[in-house]
Coordinates of C-alpha atoms in Angstrom, one line a residue:
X1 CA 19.7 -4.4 16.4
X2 CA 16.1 -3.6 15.9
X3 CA 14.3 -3.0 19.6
X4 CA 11.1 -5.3 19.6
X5 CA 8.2 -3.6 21.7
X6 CA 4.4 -4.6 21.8
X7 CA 1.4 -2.1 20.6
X8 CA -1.4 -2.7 23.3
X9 CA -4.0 -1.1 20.0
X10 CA -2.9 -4.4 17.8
X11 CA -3.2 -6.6 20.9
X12 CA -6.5 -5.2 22.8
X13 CA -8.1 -4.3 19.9
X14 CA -7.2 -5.4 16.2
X15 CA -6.6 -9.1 17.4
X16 CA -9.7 -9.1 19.6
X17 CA -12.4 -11.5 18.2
X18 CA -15.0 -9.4 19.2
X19 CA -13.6 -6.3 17.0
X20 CA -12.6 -8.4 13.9
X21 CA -15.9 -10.1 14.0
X22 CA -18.5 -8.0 15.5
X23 CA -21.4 -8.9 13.4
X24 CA -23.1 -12.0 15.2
X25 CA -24.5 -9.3 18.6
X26 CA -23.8 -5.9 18.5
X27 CA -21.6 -4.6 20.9
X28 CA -23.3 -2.4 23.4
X29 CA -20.7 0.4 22.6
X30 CA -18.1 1.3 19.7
X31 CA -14.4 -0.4 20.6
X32 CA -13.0 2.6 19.1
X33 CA -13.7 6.1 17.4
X34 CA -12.1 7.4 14.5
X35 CA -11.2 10.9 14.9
X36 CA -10.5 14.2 12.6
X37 CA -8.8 16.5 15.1
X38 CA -8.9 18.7 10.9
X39 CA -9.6 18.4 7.7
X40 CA -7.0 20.5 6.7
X41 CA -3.8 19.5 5.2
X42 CA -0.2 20.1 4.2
X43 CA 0.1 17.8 1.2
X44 CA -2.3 17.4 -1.8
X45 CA -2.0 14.0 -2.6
X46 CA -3.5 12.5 -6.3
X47 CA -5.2 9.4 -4.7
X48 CA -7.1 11.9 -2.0
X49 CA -10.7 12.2 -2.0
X50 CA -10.1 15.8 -0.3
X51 CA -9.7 17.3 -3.6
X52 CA -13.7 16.8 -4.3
X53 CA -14.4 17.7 -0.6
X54 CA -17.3 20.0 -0.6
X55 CA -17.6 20.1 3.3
X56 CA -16.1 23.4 5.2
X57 CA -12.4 23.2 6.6
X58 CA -11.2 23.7 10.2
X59 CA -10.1 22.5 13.8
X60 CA -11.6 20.6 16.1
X61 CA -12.7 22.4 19.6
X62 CA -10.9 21.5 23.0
X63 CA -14.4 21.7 24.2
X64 CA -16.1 19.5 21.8
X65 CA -12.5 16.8 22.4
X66 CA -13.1 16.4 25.5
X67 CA -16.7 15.7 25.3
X68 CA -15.9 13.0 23.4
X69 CA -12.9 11.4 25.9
X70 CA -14.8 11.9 28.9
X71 CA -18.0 10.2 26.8
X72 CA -15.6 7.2 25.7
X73 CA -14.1 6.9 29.1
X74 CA -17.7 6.9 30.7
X75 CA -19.4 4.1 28.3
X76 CA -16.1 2.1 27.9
X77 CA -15.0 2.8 24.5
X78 CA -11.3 1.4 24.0
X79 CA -9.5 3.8 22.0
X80 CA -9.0 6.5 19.4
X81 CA -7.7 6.8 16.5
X82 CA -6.6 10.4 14.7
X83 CA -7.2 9.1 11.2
X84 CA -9.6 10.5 8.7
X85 CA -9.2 13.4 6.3
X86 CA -6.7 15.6 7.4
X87 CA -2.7 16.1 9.0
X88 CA -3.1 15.9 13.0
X89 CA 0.1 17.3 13.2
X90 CA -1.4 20.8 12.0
X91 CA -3.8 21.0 15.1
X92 CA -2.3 23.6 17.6
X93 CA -3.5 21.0 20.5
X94 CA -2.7 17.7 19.1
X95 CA -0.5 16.8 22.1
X96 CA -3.0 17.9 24.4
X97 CA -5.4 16.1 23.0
X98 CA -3.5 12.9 23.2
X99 CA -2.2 13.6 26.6
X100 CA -6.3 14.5 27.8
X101 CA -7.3 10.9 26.4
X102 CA -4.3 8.9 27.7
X103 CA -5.3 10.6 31.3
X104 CA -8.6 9.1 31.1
X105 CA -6.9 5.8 30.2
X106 CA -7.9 5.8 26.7
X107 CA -5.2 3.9 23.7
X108 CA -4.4 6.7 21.3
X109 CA -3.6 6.2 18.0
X110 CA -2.2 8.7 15.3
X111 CA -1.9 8.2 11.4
X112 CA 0.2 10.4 10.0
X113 CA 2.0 11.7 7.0
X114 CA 5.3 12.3 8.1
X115 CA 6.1 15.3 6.3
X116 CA 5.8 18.0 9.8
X117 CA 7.7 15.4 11.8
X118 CA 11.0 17.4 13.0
X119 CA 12.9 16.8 15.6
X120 CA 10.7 18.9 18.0
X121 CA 7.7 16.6 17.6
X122 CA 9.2 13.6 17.6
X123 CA 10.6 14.1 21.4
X124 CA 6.8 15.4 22.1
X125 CA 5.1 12.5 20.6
X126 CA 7.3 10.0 22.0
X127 CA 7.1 11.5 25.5
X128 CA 3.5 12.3 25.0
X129 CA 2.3 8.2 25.8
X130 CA 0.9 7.7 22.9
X131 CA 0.2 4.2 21.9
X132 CA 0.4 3.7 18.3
X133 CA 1.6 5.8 15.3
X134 CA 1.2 5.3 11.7
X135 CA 3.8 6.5 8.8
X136 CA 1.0 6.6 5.5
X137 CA 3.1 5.6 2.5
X138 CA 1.8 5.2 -0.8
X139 CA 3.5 2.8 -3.6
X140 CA 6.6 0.8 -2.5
X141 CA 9.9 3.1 -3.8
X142 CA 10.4 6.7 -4.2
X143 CA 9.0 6.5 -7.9
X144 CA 5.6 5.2 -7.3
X145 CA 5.2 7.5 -3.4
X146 CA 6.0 10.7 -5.0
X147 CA 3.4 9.6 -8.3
X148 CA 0.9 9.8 -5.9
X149 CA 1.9 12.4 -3.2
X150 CA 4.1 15.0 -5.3
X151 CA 7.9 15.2 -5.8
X152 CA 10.5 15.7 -3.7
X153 CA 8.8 14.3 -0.5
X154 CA 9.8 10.8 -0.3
X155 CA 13.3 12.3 0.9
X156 CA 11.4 14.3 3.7
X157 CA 9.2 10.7 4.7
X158 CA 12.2 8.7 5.0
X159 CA 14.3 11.3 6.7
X160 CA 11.7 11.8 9.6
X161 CA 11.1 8.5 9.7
X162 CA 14.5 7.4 10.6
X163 CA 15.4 10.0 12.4
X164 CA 12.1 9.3 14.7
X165 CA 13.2 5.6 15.4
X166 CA 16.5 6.8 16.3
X167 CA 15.2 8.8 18.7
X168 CA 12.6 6.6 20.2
X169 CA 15.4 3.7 20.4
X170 CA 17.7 6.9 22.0
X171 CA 15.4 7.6 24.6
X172 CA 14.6 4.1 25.4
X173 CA 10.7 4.3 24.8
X174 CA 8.5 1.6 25.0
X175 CA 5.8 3.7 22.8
X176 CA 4.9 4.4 20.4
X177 CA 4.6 1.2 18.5
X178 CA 5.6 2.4 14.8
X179 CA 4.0 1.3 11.4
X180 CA 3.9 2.2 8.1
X181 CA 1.2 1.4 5.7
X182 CA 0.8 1.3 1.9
X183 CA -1.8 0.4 -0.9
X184 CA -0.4 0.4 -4.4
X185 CA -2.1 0.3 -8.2
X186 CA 0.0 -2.0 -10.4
X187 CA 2.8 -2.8 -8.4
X188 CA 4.2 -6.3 -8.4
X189 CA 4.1 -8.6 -5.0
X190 CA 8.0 -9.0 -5.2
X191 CA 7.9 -5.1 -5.2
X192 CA 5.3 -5.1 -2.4
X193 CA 7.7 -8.1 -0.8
X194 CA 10.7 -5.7 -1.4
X195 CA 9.0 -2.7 0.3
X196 CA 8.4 -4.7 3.4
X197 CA 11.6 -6.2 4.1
X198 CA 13.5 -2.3 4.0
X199 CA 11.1 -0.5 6.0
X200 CA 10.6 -3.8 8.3
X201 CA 13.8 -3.7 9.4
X202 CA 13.1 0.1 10.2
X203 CA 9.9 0.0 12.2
X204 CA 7.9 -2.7 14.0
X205 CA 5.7 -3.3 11.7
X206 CA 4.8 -2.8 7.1
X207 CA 1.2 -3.2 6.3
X208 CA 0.1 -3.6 2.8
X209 CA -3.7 -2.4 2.4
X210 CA -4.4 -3.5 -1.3
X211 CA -5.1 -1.5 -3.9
X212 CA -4.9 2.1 -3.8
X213 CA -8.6 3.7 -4.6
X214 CA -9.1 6.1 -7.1
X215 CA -12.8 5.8 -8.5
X216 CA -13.9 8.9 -6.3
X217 CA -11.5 11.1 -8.3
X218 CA -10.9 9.8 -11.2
X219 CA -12.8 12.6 -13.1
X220 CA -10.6 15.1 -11.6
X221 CA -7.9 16.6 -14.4
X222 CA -4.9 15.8 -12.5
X223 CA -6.2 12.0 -12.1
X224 CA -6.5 12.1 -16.0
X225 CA -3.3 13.6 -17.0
X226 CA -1.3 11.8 -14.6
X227 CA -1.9 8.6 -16.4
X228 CA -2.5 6.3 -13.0
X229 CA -5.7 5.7 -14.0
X230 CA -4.1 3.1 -16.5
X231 CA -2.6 1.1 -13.7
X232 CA -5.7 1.1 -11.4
X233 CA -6.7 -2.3 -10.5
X234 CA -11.2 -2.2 -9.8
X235 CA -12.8 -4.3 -7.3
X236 CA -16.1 -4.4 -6.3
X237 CA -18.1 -5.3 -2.6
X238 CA -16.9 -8.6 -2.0
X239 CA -17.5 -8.7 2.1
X240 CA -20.0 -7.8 4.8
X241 CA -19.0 -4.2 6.1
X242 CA -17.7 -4.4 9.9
X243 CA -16.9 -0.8 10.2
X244 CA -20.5 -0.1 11.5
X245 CA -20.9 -2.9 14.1
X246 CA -17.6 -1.6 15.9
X247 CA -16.9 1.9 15.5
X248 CA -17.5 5.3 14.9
X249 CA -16.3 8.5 13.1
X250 CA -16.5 11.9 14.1
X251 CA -16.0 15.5 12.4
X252 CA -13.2 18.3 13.7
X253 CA -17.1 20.1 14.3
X254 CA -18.5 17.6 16.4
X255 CA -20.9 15.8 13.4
X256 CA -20.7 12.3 13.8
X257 CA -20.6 10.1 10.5
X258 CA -20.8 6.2 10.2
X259 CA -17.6 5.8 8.4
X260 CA -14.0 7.0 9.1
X261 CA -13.5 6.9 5.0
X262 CA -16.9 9.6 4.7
X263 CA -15.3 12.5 3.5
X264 CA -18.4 14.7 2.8
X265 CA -20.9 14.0 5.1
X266 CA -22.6 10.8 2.8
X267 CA -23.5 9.0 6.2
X268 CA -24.0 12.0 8.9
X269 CA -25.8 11.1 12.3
X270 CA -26.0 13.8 14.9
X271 CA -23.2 16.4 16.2
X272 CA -22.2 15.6 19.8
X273 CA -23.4 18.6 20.9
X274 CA -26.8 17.3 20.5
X275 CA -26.7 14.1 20.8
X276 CA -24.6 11.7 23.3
X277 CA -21.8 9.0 21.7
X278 CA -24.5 6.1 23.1
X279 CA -27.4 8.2 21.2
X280 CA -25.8 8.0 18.0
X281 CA -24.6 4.0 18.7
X282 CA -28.4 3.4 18.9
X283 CA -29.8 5.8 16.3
X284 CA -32.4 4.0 14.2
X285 CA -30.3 5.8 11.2
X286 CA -27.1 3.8 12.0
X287 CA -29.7 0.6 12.4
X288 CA -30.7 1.1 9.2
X289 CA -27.5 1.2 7.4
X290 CA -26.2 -1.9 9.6
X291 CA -29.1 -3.6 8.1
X292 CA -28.5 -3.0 4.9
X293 CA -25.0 -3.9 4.9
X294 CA -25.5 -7.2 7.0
X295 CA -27.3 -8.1 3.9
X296 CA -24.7 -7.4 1.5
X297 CA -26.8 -7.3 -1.8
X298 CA -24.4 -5.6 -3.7
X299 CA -27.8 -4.1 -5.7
X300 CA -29.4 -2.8 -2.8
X301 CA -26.2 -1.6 -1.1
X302 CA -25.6 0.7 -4.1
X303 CA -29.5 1.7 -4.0
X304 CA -29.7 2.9 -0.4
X305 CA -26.0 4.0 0.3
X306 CA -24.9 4.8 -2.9
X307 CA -21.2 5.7 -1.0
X308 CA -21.0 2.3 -0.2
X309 CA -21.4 0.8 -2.9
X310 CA -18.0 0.2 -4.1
X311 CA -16.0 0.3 -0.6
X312 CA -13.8 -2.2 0.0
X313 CA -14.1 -1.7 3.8
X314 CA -10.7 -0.6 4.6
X315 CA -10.7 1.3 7.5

């Protein structure tokens, strides 16, 4: 039987009114910050806007880390997340890093995709106290993952996934809470429907995100031959942005940017060595882009933040 456990990120923060629906007073400090311990990474998925990345590579600093934690901690910011545009897995310090915030009573969260997660870092992330951990999936079956992140890994996903709830249920761990998330491009809701009853009774939780983005790359020569493009489904603005009335982002070099989903620098406000986490909450450049997507004039959006224009706000 399936062990039921609680994630204290889905309860203190996702379900908190005040996160889901920041707009009507700004909150005197982000709930959380996205972080990109790298932007390097070990797959090179078709769906990726890394591929068009201009922006130089690397590793976050243990210096510039724990800036950030000891900032958080100090102003009252929630939690992290390790999201953004790289594999956390590949930083050397990754479980330091986690173990740093978690000392300073921070929820940690990691997204991840699955592929380094041997038996070695499944003991260390389980033991490390980490609050909440993310399987990325894309499609819902081995046909339509490996379309969009390259054959012969969905065997590697779901062997490291089982194998890490077996040994978070063998260890009796109460953490991490485990989910796994997906967007898709033409797949049907009985698909989606199918997907979420055989990894549900896997993890503790399936999340489906919508519709898988593509428009960023879709110039790109792999995008074109791979014949996706044909399934893509288009949307357009259709809500007020949250993202930046609640969070932030940060660089592995310190820049801080407005969006977790900014993968080259579009909305950049200040590196952290110049400028403090409250600083860049209170810039009158991060004003100015709240304004202007409080409004949500889809004409004006596109006009001033021209990387906005076609978000569908999921992170």
């Amino acid at each position: 039987m399936k062990k039921t456990i609680k994630s204290p990120f889905l309860e203190e923060i996702y379900e908190n009114a005040r996160y889901s629906s920041p707009i009507k007073s700004l909150l005197k400090k982000p709930y959380i910050i996205d972080v990109e311990s790298t932007n390097n990474c070990n797959m090179s998925c078709l769906f990726c806007d890394r591929q068009i990345m201009k922006r130089g590579k690397g590793f976050m600093d243990e210096k510039i880390f724990q800036t950030l934690v000891d900032q958080s901690q100090e102003i009252g910011v929630k939690g992290l997340r390790f999201i953004r545009w790289g594999e956390h897995y590949l930083h050397p310090k990754i479980f330091e890093f986690i173990d740093y915030a978690k000392k300073r009573n921070l929820l940690v969260h990691v997204t991840t995709n699955g592929k380094l997660m041997n038996q070695e870092r499944a003991e260390q992330t389980i033991k490390s106290g980490l609050d909440h951990l993310i399987f990325s999936f894309q499609g819902v079956n081995k046909k339509s993952y490996e379309e969009m992140r390259g054959k012969g890994n969905y065997n590697i996903f779901e062997k490291n996934v089982k194998s890490f709830m077996k040994l978070r249920n063998t260890l009796s761990k109460d953490k991490p809470f485990v989910q796994i998330t997906t967007s898709t491009t033409n797949e049907s809701p009985e698909e989606v429907e199918e997907f979420k009853k055989y990894w549900g009774g896997i993890v503790d939780l399936v999340t489906h995100t919508g519709t898988t983005s593509l428009y960023r790359v879709e110039d790109q020569d792999r995008i074109k031959k791979s014949g996706v493009l044909n399934k893509e489904k288009r949307w357009d603005r259709d809500k007020v942005c949250y993202e930046v009335f609640k969070k932030l982002a940060i660089n592995w070099n310190g820049d801080f940017t407005a969006c977790a989903n900014d993968f080259d620098n579009n909305l950049l406000l200040g590196n952290i060595k110049d400028y403090s986490i409250n600083d860049i909450w209170t810039s009158e450049k991060l004003k100015e882009i709240r304004k202007t997507l409080k409004k949500n004039d889809k004409k004006e959006v596109k006009e001033k933040i021209p990387f906005c224009g076609y978000c569908r706000n999921r992170f």
